[in-house]
Short mmCIF file of N, CA, C and O in Angstrom, two decimals:
data_model
loop_
_atom_site.label_atom_id
_atom_site.label_comp_id
_atom_site.label_asym_id
_atom_site.label_seq_id
_atom_site.Cartn_x
_atom_site.Cartn_y
_atom_site.Cartn_z
N UNK B 30 -62.27 -53.10 -50.34
CA UNK B 30 -61.47 -52.18 -51.00
C UNK B 30 -61.06 -51.86 -51.44
O UNK B 30 -59.50 -52.55 -51.39
N UNK B 31 -61.29 -51.54 -52.71
CA UNK B 31 -59.85 -51.97 -53.81
C UNK B 31 -58.72 -49.85 -53.30
O UNK B 31 -59.51 -49.12 -53.40
N UNK B 32 -57.71 -50.80 -53.55
CA UNK B 32 -56.60 -49.66 -53.96
C UNK B 32 -56.17 -49.26 -54.99
O UNK B 32 -55.91 -49.67 -56.02
N UNK B 33 -56.59 -47.62 -55.15
CA UNK B 33 -56.25 -47.24 -56.08
C UNK B 33 -54.91 -46.45 -55.67
O UNK B 33 -53.96 -45.93 -54.78
N UNK B 34 -54.37 -45.38 -56.79
CA UNK B 34 -53.50 -44.50 -56.38
C UNK B 34 -53.45 -43.82 -56.33
O UNK B 34 -52.15 -42.10 -55.39
N UNK B 35 -54.63 -42.56 -55.60
CA UNK B 35 -54.43 -41.57 -55.22
C UNK B 35 -54.15 -40.51 -54.15
O UNK B 35 -53.28 -40.48 -54.01
N UNK B 36 -54.19 -42.36 -52.59
CA UNK B 36 -53.79 -41.48 -51.50
C UNK B 36 -53.05 -41.72 -51.54
O UNK B 36 -51.56 -41.26 -50.75
N UNK B 37 -51.96 -43.03 -52.81
CA UNK B 37 -50.87 -42.95 -52.52
C UNK B 37 -49.20 -41.77 -52.98
O UNK B 37 -48.57 -41.33 -52.86
N UNK B 38 -50.34 -41.23 -54.29
CA UNK B 38 -50.08 -39.87 -54.69
C UNK B 38 -49.94 -38.58 -54.14
O UNK B 38 -49.12 -38.02 -54.35
N UNK B 39 -50.74 -38.56 -53.32
CA UNK B 39 -50.95 -37.09 -52.20
C UNK B 39 -50.38 -37.99 -51.21
O UNK B 39 -49.75 -36.64 -50.82
N UNK B 40 -49.65 -38.78 -50.68
CA UNK B 40 -48.95 -38.69 -50.27
C UNK B 40 -47.15 -38.26 -50.13
O UNK B 40 -46.69 -38.16 -49.17
N UNK B 41 -46.68 -39.35 -51.61
CA UNK B 41 -45.99 -38.64 -52.30
C UNK B 41 -46.19 -36.65 -52.16
O UNK B 41 -45.04 -37.22 -51.73
N UNK B 42 -47.07 -36.34 -52.94
CA UNK B 42 -47.23 -35.06 -53.44
C UNK B 42 -46.82 -34.06 -51.95
O UNK B 42 -45.86 -33.68 -51.05
N UNK B 43 -47.48 -34.79 -50.31
CA UNK B 43 -47.13 -34.15 -48.80
C UNK B 43 -45.42 -34.16 -48.82
O UNK B 43 -45.26 -33.31 -47.90
N UNK B 44 -44.74 -35.84 -49.03
CA UNK B 44 -43.90 -35.50 -48.48
C UNK B 44 -42.60 -34.89 -49.27
O UNK B 44 -42.15 -34.41 -48.89
N UNK B 45 -43.01 -34.85 -50.88
CA UNK B 45 -42.43 -33.94 -51.85
C UNK B 45 -41.66 -32.63 -50.95
O UNK B 45 -41.39 -31.63 -50.68
N UNK B 46 -43.32 -32.29 -51.07
CA UNK B 46 -44.02 -30.49 -50.46
C UNK B 46 -42.73 -30.74 -48.67
O UNK B 46 -42.84 -29.55 -48.52
N UNK B 47 -43.36 -31.38 -47.08
CA UNK B 47 -43.08 -31.61 -46.34
C UNK B 47 -41.77 -31.06 -46.98
O UNK B 47 -40.59 -30.56 -45.63
N UNK B 48 -41.14 -32.41 -46.90
CA UNK B 48 -39.18 -32.23 -47.04
C UNK B 48 -38.65 -30.93 -48.70
O UNK B 48 -37.24 -30.37 -47.44
N UNK B 49 -38.75 -30.30 -49.29
CA UNK B 49 -38.44 -28.91 -50.07
C UNK B 49 -38.79 -28.01 -48.33
O UNK B 49 -38.18 -27.50 -47.98
N UNK B 50 -39.80 -27.77 -47.35
CA UNK B 50 -39.90 -27.09 -46.41
C UNK B 50 -39.32 -27.17 -45.97
O UNK B 50 -38.97 -26.03 -44.57
N UNK B 51 -38.93 -27.88 -45.22
CA UNK B 51 -37.33 -28.53 -44.77
C UNK B 51 -36.64 -27.36 -44.85
O UNK B 51 -35.77 -26.66 -44.10
N UNK B 52 -36.23 -27.65 -46.12
CA UNK B 52 -34.82 -27.12 -46.99
C UNK B 52 -34.94 -25.87 -46.85
O UNK B 52 -34.20 -23.98 -46.84
N UNK B 53 -36.07 -25.22 -46.96
CA UNK B 53 -36.79 -24.04 -46.54
C UNK B 53 -36.24 -23.13 -45.67
O UNK B 53 -35.53 -22.25 -45.77
N UNK B 54 -36.15 -24.53 -44.14
CA UNK B 54 -36.17 -23.81 -42.80
C UNK B 54 -35.01 -23.61 -42.78
O UNK B 54 -34.52 -22.41 -41.95
N UNK B 55 -34.43 -24.44 -43.52
CA UNK B 55 -32.94 -24.91 -43.08
C UNK B 55 -32.28 -22.79 -43.47
O UNK B 55 -31.59 -22.62 -43.08
N UNK B 56 -32.82 -23.13 -44.77
CA UNK B 56 -31.47 -22.35 -45.45
C UNK B 56 -32.49 -20.49 -44.98
O UNK B 56 -31.71 -19.56 -44.85
N UNK B 57 -33.73 -20.89 -44.57
CA UNK B 57 -33.86 -19.13 -43.77
C UNK B 57 -33.00 -19.75 -42.26
O UNK B 57 -33.10 -18.38 -42.13
N UNK B 58 -33.12 -20.39 -41.71
CA UNK B 58 -32.27 -20.77 -40.58
C UNK B 58 -30.54 -20.04 -40.67
O UNK B 58 -30.58 -18.83 -40.09
N UNK B 59 -30.13 -20.23 -41.22
CA UNK B 59 -28.53 -19.61 -42.15
C UNK B 59 -28.37 -18.89 -42.47
O UNK B 59 -27.68 -17.94 -42.03
N UNK B 60 -29.40 -18.14 -43.80
CA UNK B 60 -29.22 -17.09 -43.41
C UNK B 60 -29.96 -15.70 -42.22
O UNK B 60 -29.78 -14.74 -43.42
N UNK B 61 -31.13 -16.52 -42.17
CA UNK B 61 -30.97 -15.34 -40.94
C UNK B 61 -30.34 -15.21 -40.31
O UNK B 61 -30.47 -14.38 -39.45
N UNK B 62 -30.15 -16.54 -39.59
CA UNK B 62 -28.41 -15.96 -38.73
C UNK B 62 -27.00 -15.46 -39.19
O UNK B 62 -27.24 -14.47 -38.35
N UNK B 63 -26.74 -15.01 -40.25
CA UNK B 63 -26.15 -14.48 -40.82
C UNK B 63 -25.94 -13.21 -40.42
O UNK B 63 -25.72 -11.51 -40.26
N UNK B 64 -27.65 -12.80 -42.23
CA UNK B 64 -28.02 -11.32 -41.62
C UNK B 64 -28.19 -10.54 -40.90
O UNK B 64 -28.30 -10.14 -40.19
N UNK B 65 -29.13 -11.33 -39.28
CA UNK B 65 -29.87 -11.16 -38.21
C UNK B 65 -28.90 -10.97 -36.76
O UNK B 65 -28.28 -9.46 -36.77
N UNK B 66 -27.24 -11.39 -37.13
CA UNK B 66 -26.36 -10.52 -36.47
C UNK B 66 -25.71 -9.11 -37.20
O UNK B 66 -25.51 -8.34 -36.96
N UNK B 67 -26.44 -9.01 -38.12
CA UNK B 67 -25.39 -8.26 -38.85
C UNK B 67 -26.51 -6.22 -38.64
O UNK B 67 -25.74 -6.12 -37.88
N UNK B 68 -27.30 -6.73 -38.65
CA UNK B 68 -28.38 -6.12 -38.48
C UNK B 68 -28.62 -6.17 -37.12
O UNK B 68 -28.73 -4.96 -36.67
N UNK B 69 -28.47 -7.13 -35.76
CA UNK B 69 -28.61 -7.18 -34.84
C UNK B 69 -27.34 -5.55 -34.28
O UNK B 69 -27.41 -5.30 -32.92
N UNK B 70 -26.30 -6.28 -34.30
CA UNK B 70 -25.20 -4.70 -34.43
C UNK B 70 -25.37 -3.85 -35.26
O UNK B 70 -25.21 -3.01 -34.58
N UNK B 71 -26.69 -3.09 -35.96
CA UNK B 71 -26.72 -1.61 -36.53
C UNK B 71 -27.99 -1.35 -35.84
O UNK B 71 -28.38 -0.86 -35.47
N UNK B 72 -28.52 -2.44 -34.07
CA UNK B 72 -29.49 -1.33 -33.71
C UNK B 72 -31.15 -2.07 -33.67
O UNK B 72 -31.63 -2.09 -33.14
N UNK B 73 -30.36 -3.20 -34.23
CA UNK B 73 -32.39 -3.63 -34.67
C UNK B 73 -33.06 -5.18 -33.88
O UNK B 73 -32.47 -6.41 -35.27
N UNK B 74 -32.91 -5.32 -32.97
CA UNK B 74 -32.70 -6.34 -32.07
C UNK B 74 -33.76 -7.06 -32.20
O UNK B 74 -34.51 -8.76 -32.38
N UNK B 75 -35.21 -6.80 -32.70
CA UNK B 75 -36.04 -7.37 -32.85
C UNK B 75 -36.63 -8.32 -34.61
O UNK B 75 -37.18 -9.22 -34.23
N UNK B 76 -35.13 -8.57 -34.70
CA UNK B 76 -34.82 -9.27 -36.18
C UNK B 76 -35.31 -10.82 -36.20
O UNK B 76 -34.82 -12.00 -36.40
N UNK B 77 -34.10 -10.56 -34.90
CA UNK B 77 -33.94 -12.05 -34.40
C UNK B 77 -35.06 -12.89 -34.07
O UNK B 77 -35.24 -14.37 -34.44
N UNK B 78 -36.37 -12.56 -33.13
CA UNK B 78 -37.45 -12.65 -33.56
C UNK B 78 -38.24 -13.61 -35.03
O UNK B 78 -38.64 -14.23 -34.60
N UNK B 79 -37.91 -12.31 -35.62
CA UNK B 79 -38.12 -12.97 -37.11
C UNK B 79 -38.24 -13.55 -38.12
O UNK B 79 -38.53 -14.63 -38.48
N UNK B 80 -36.52 -14.01 -37.90
CA UNK B 80 -35.59 -15.10 -38.57
C UNK B 80 -36.33 -16.20 -37.54
O UNK B 80 -36.37 -17.46 -37.88
N UNK B 81 -36.44 -16.66 -36.36
CA UNK B 81 -37.30 -17.87 -35.77
C UNK B 81 -38.39 -18.53 -35.85
O UNK B 81 -39.05 -19.46 -36.39
N UNK B 82 -39.05 -16.51 -36.60
CA UNK B 82 -40.67 -17.41 -37.01
C UNK B 82 -40.37 -18.02 -38.27
O UNK B 82 -41.21 -18.96 -38.64
N UNK B 83 -38.95 -17.42 -39.07
CA UNK B 83 -39.33 -18.07 -40.32
C UNK B 83 -39.14 -18.84 -40.76
O UNK B 83 -38.94 -20.31 -41.48
N UNK B 84 -38.40 -19.61 -39.58
CA UNK B 84 -37.23 -20.94 -39.07
C UNK B 84 -38.86 -21.41 -38.66
O UNK B 84 -39.11 -23.01 -39.00
N UNK B 85 -38.75 -21.43 -37.79
CA UNK B 85 -39.88 -22.57 -36.95
C UNK B 85 -41.24 -22.18 -38.20
O UNK B 85 -41.14 -24.20 -37.61
N UNK B 86 -42.31 -22.43 -38.83
CA UNK B 86 -43.53 -22.41 -39.54
C UNK B 86 -42.80 -22.86 -40.31
O UNK B 86 -44.12 -24.30 -40.70
N UNK B 87 -42.26 -22.94 -41.24
CA UNK B 87 -41.20 -23.64 -41.98
C UNK B 87 -41.39 -25.28 -41.77
O UNK B 87 -41.76 -26.26 -41.86
N UNK B 88 -40.38 -25.14 -40.51
CA UNK B 88 -40.55 -26.76 -39.74
C UNK B 88 -41.45 -27.20 -39.47
O UNK B 88 -41.56 -28.08 -39.72
N UNK B 89 -42.93 -26.83 -38.85
CA UNK B 89 -44.10 -27.41 -38.17
C UNK B 89 -44.91 -27.87 -39.24
O UNK B 89 -45.10 -29.24 -39.64
N UNK B 90 -44.96 -27.27 -40.33
CA UNK B 90 -45.55 -27.11 -41.76
C UNK B 90 -45.66 -28.41 -42.50
O UNK B 90 -45.92 -29.23 -42.18
N UNK B 91 -44.05 -28.47 -41.98
CA UNK B 91 -43.25 -29.71 -42.82
C UNK B 91 -43.41 -30.68 -42.66
O UNK B 91 -44.04 -32.31 -43.38
N UNK B 92 -43.10 -30.88 -40.75
CA UNK B 92 -44.12 -32.06 -39.95
C UNK B 92 -44.65 -32.49 -40.09
O UNK B 92 -44.83 -33.96 -40.58
N UNK B 93 -45.94 -32.22 -40.28
CA UNK B 93 -46.93 -32.40 -40.01
C UNK B 93 -47.23 -32.92 -41.56
O UNK B 93 -47.61 -33.49 -42.04
N UNK B 94 -46.49 -31.87 -42.26
CA UNK B 94 -46.91 -33.01 -44.03
C UNK B 94 -46.84 -33.90 -44.12
O UNK B 94 -46.84 -34.91 -44.83
N UNK B 95 -45.04 -34.10 -43.84
CA UNK B 95 -44.44 -35.37 -44.18
C UNK B 95 -44.84 -36.53 -43.35
O UNK B 95 -45.78 -37.50 -43.91
N UNK B 96 -45.93 -36.22 -41.87
CA UNK B 96 -46.51 -37.11 -40.79
C UNK B 96 -47.77 -37.38 -41.79
O UNK B 96 -48.46 -38.67 -41.27
N UNK B 97 -48.76 -36.47 -41.96
CA UNK B 97 -49.32 -37.18 -43.02
C UNK B 97 -48.98 -37.63 -44.58
O UNK B 97 -50.00 -38.23 -44.87
N UNK B 98 -48.30 -36.63 -45.58
CA UNK B 98 -47.99 -37.80 -46.59
C UNK B 98 -47.64 -39.92 -45.94
O UNK B 98 -48.35 -40.45 -46.82
N UNK B 99 -47.11 -39.39 -44.81
CA UNK B 99 -47.02 -41.39 -44.76
C UNK B 99 -48.20 -41.39 -44.12
O UNK B 99 -48.82 -43.11 -45.08
N UNK B 100 -49.35 -41.17 -43.14
CA UNK B 100 -50.64 -41.79 -43.15
C UNK B 100 -51.34 -41.63 -44.80
O UNK B 100 -52.37 -42.90 -45.00
N UNK B 101 -50.74 -40.92 -45.59
CA UNK B 101 -51.73 -41.22 -46.19
C UNK B 101 -51.17 -42.40 -47.49
O UNK B 101 -52.70 -43.17 -48.27
N UNK B 102 -49.51 -43.07 -48.34
CA UNK B 102 -49.97 -43.97 -48.27
C UNK B 102 -50.14 -45.57 -47.27
O UNK B 102 -50.00 -45.73 -47.81
N UNK B 103 -50.25 -45.02 -46.62
CA UNK B 103 -50.39 -46.21 -45.28
C UNK B 103 -52.26 -46.77 -45.88
O UNK B 103 -52.52 -47.19 -45.25
N UNK B 104 -52.78 -45.59 -46.33
CA UNK B 104 -54.70 -44.85 -46.09
C UNK B 104 -55.11 -45.57 -44.07
O UNK B 104 -55.95 -46.40 -44.23
N UNK B 105 -53.92 -44.76 -43.34
CA UNK B 105 -54.45 -44.32 -42.23
C UNK B 105 -54.59 -42.81 -41.64
O UNK B 105 -54.45 -42.34 -42.15
N UNK B 106 -55.77 -42.54 -40.65
CA UNK B 106 -56.17 -41.43 -40.32
C UNK B 106 -55.66 -40.88 -41.69
O UNK B 106 -55.60 -39.59 -41.34
N UNK B 107 -57.41 -40.58 -42.51
CA UNK B 107 -56.80 -39.27 -43.05
C UNK B 107 -57.40 -38.49 -42.30
O UNK B 107 -56.27 -37.82 -43.85
N UNK B 108 -57.91 -38.19 -40.79
CA UNK B 108 -58.18 -36.49 -40.67
C UNK B 108 -56.29 -36.10 -41.24
O UNK B 108 -56.33 -34.98 -40.89
N UNK B 109 -55.48 -36.51 -40.87
CA UNK B 109 -54.07 -36.75 -40.57
C UNK B 109 -53.77 -36.47 -42.22
O UNK B 109 -52.57 -35.75 -41.97
N UNK B 110 -54.23 -37.08 -42.33
CA UNK B 110 -54.03 -37.11 -43.88
C UNK B 110 -54.36 -35.59 -44.45
O UNK B 110 -53.11 -35.75 -45.98
N UNK B 111 -55.33 -35.41 -45.02
CA UNK B 111 -55.43 -34.42 -44.57
C UNK B 111 -54.73 -33.79 -44.02
O UNK B 111 -54.67 -32.25 -44.58
N UNK B 112 -55.02 -32.78 -43.14
CA UNK B 112 -53.91 -32.13 -41.73
C UNK B 112 -52.24 -31.93 -43.21
O UNK B 112 -52.40 -31.11 -43.40
N UNK B 113 -51.95 -33.20 -43.24
CA UNK B 113 -50.52 -33.03 -43.81
C UNK B 113 -50.81 -32.49 -45.22
O UNK B 113 -50.27 -31.10 -45.52
N UNK B 114 -51.80 -32.81 -46.29
CA UNK B 114 -52.40 -32.05 -47.41
C UNK B 114 -51.82 -30.77 -47.52
O UNK B 114 -52.06 -29.58 -47.87
N UNK B 115 -52.99 -30.15 -45.75
CA UNK B 115 -53.23 -28.61 -45.66
C UNK B 115 -52.09 -28.76 -45.90
O UNK B 115 -52.01 -26.61 -46.19
N UNK B 116 -51.39 -28.35 -44.45
CA UNK B 116 -49.86 -28.16 -44.43
C UNK B 116 -48.82 -27.57 -45.84
O UNK B 116 -48.01 -26.81 -45.17
N UNK B 117 -48.86 -29.22 -46.80
CA UNK B 117 -47.96 -29.18 -48.17
C UNK B 117 -48.76 -27.63 -48.65
O UNK B 117 -47.79 -27.32 -49.46
N UNK B 118 -49.56 -27.41 -48.92
CA UNK B 118 -50.34 -26.06 -49.60
C UNK B 118 -50.16 -25.15 -48.75
O UNK B 118 -49.43 -24.42 -49.10
N UNK B 119 -50.02 -24.74 -47.07
CA UNK B 119 -49.49 -23.84 -46.70
C UNK B 119 -47.64 -23.76 -46.84
O UNK B 119 -46.90 -22.51 -46.09
N UNK B 120 -47.15 -24.65 -47.55
CA UNK B 120 -45.35 -24.49 -47.31
C UNK B 120 -45.30 -23.61 -48.32
O UNK B 120 -45.41 -23.77 -49.52
N UNK B 121 -43.75 -22.43 -47.89
CA UNK B 121 -44.04 -21.76 -49.34
C UNK B 121 -44.05 -22.67 -51.22
O UNK B 121 -44.75 -21.11 -51.21
N UNK B 122 -42.17 -23.21 -50.60
CA UNK B 122 -42.54 -23.51 -52.55
C UNK B 122 -43.65 -23.87 -53.09
O UNK B 122 -44.00 -22.89 -54.24
N UNK B 123 -43.85 -24.90 -52.40
CA UNK B 123 -44.62 -25.76 -54.29
C UNK B 123 -46.15 -25.73 -53.26
O UNK B 123 -47.21 -26.65 -52.78
N UNK B 124 -46.58 -24.58 -53.73
CA UNK B 124 -47.71 -24.60 -53.27
C UNK B 124 -48.90 -25.72 -54.60
O UNK B 124 -50.10 -25.82 -53.48
N UNK B 125 -48.29 -25.96 -55.36
CA UNK B 125 -49.23 -26.46 -56.66
C UNK B 125 -49.53 -28.03 -56.51
O UNK B 125 -50.62 -29.09 -55.63
N UNK B 126 -48.06 -28.48 -55.28
CA UNK B 126 -48.22 -30.43 -54.12
C UNK B 126 -49.49 -30.20 -53.90
O UNK B 126 -49.56 -30.94 -53.43
N UNK B 127 -49.55 -28.91 -52.99
CA UNK B 127 -50.48 -29.28 -51.91
C UNK B 127 -52.28 -28.76 -51.96
O UNK B 127 -53.16 -29.66 -51.93
N UNK B 128 -52.05 -28.04 -53.58
CA UNK B 128 -53.53 -28.02 -53.66
C UNK B 128 -53.72 -29.61 -54.66
O UNK B 128 -54.86 -30.78 -54.69
N UNK B 129 -53.09 -30.92 -55.17
CA UNK B 129 -53.50 -32.06 -55.23
C UNK B 129 -53.79 -32.61 -54.47
O UNK B 129 -53.68 -33.79 -54.67
N UNK B 130 -52.02 -32.98 -53.35
CA UNK B 130 -52.21 -33.65 -52.81
C UNK B 130 -54.08 -34.06 -51.41
O UNK B 130 -53.92 -34.45 -51.22
N UNK B 131 -54.56 -32.47 -50.85
CA UNK B 131 -55.92 -32.08 -50.69
C UNK B 131 -56.97 -32.86 -51.83
O UNK B 131 -58.13 -33.44 -50.63
N UNK B 132 -56.49 -32.91 -52.58
CA UNK B 132 -57.87 -32.77 -53.67
C UNK B 132 -57.78 -34.99 -54.01
O UNK B 132 -58.58 -35.51 -53.29
N UNK B 133 -55.90 -35.16 -53.93
CA UNK B 133 -56.47 -35.76 -54.27
C UNK B 133 -57.21 -37.99 -52.48
O UNK B 133 -56.93 -38.00 -52.58
N UNK B 134 -56.50 -36.88 -51.42
CA UNK B 134 -56.80 -37.57 -50.50
C UNK B 134 -58.76 -37.01 -49.80
O UNK B 134 -58.82 -37.95 -49.31
N UNK B 135 -58.45 -36.95 -50.84
CA UNK B 135 -60.24 -35.99 -50.79
C UNK B 135 -60.92 -37.00 -51.55
O UNK B 135 -62.30 -37.45 -50.89
N UNK B 136 -60.37 -37.63 -51.87
CA UNK B 136 -61.27 -38.67 -53.44
C UNK B 136 -60.99 -39.63 -52.63
O UNK B 136 -62.15 -40.12 -53.28
N UNK B 137 -59.60 -40.09 -52.26
CA UNK B 137 -59.73 -40.99 -51.85
C UNK B 137 -60.00 -42.19 -50.70
O UNK B 137 -59.83 -42.27 -50.06
N UNK B 138 -60.95 -40.55 -50.06
CA UNK B 138 -61.35 -41.12 -48.46
C UNK B 138 -61.40 -42.44 -48.04
O UNK B 138 -61.62 -42.29 -46.98
N UNK B 139 -62.55 -42.86 -49.24
CA UNK B 139 -62.64 -44.39 -48.69
C UNK B 139 -61.92 -45.68 -48.51
O UNK B 139 -62.58 -45.98 -48.13
N UNK B 140 -60.70 -45.46 -48.27
CA UNK B 140 -59.85 -45.70 -49.05
C UNK B 140 -59.50 -46.17 -47.40
O UNK B 140 -58.25 -46.95 -47.58
N UNK B 141 -59.41 -45.18 -46.77
CA UNK B 141 -58.63 -45.03 -45.37
C UNK B 141 -60.00 -45.91 -44.54
O UNK B 141 -60.43 -46.26 -44.87
N UNK B 142 -59.02 -46.10 -43.57
CA UNK B 142 -59.51 -47.31 -42.86
C UNK B 142 -60.13 -46.33 -40.55
O UNK B 142 -59.10 -45.13 -40.61
#
């Protein structure tokens, strides 16, 4: 089977989206900790749970996106590569990267072992 550029580009897009998602998660954690502490002293204790959720979700999606991107570049485990591309779609800032990653992983399915 001839290797094309599609899975490689899909993997790179997933890894870039995952990296941006990790940055978003860290920024949300920092800002949420500062803001959550201030709002918690004002009698809004539920803010801490929101901060944890808003931090954990992008980080978890980013981890799957990066793992799927690595699988796409290596052309292994098509299911994980597709899951990573889907998670790249769900990460807040770069929606377009996820859409393109899904398209390229799907088109390049025959190249996976």
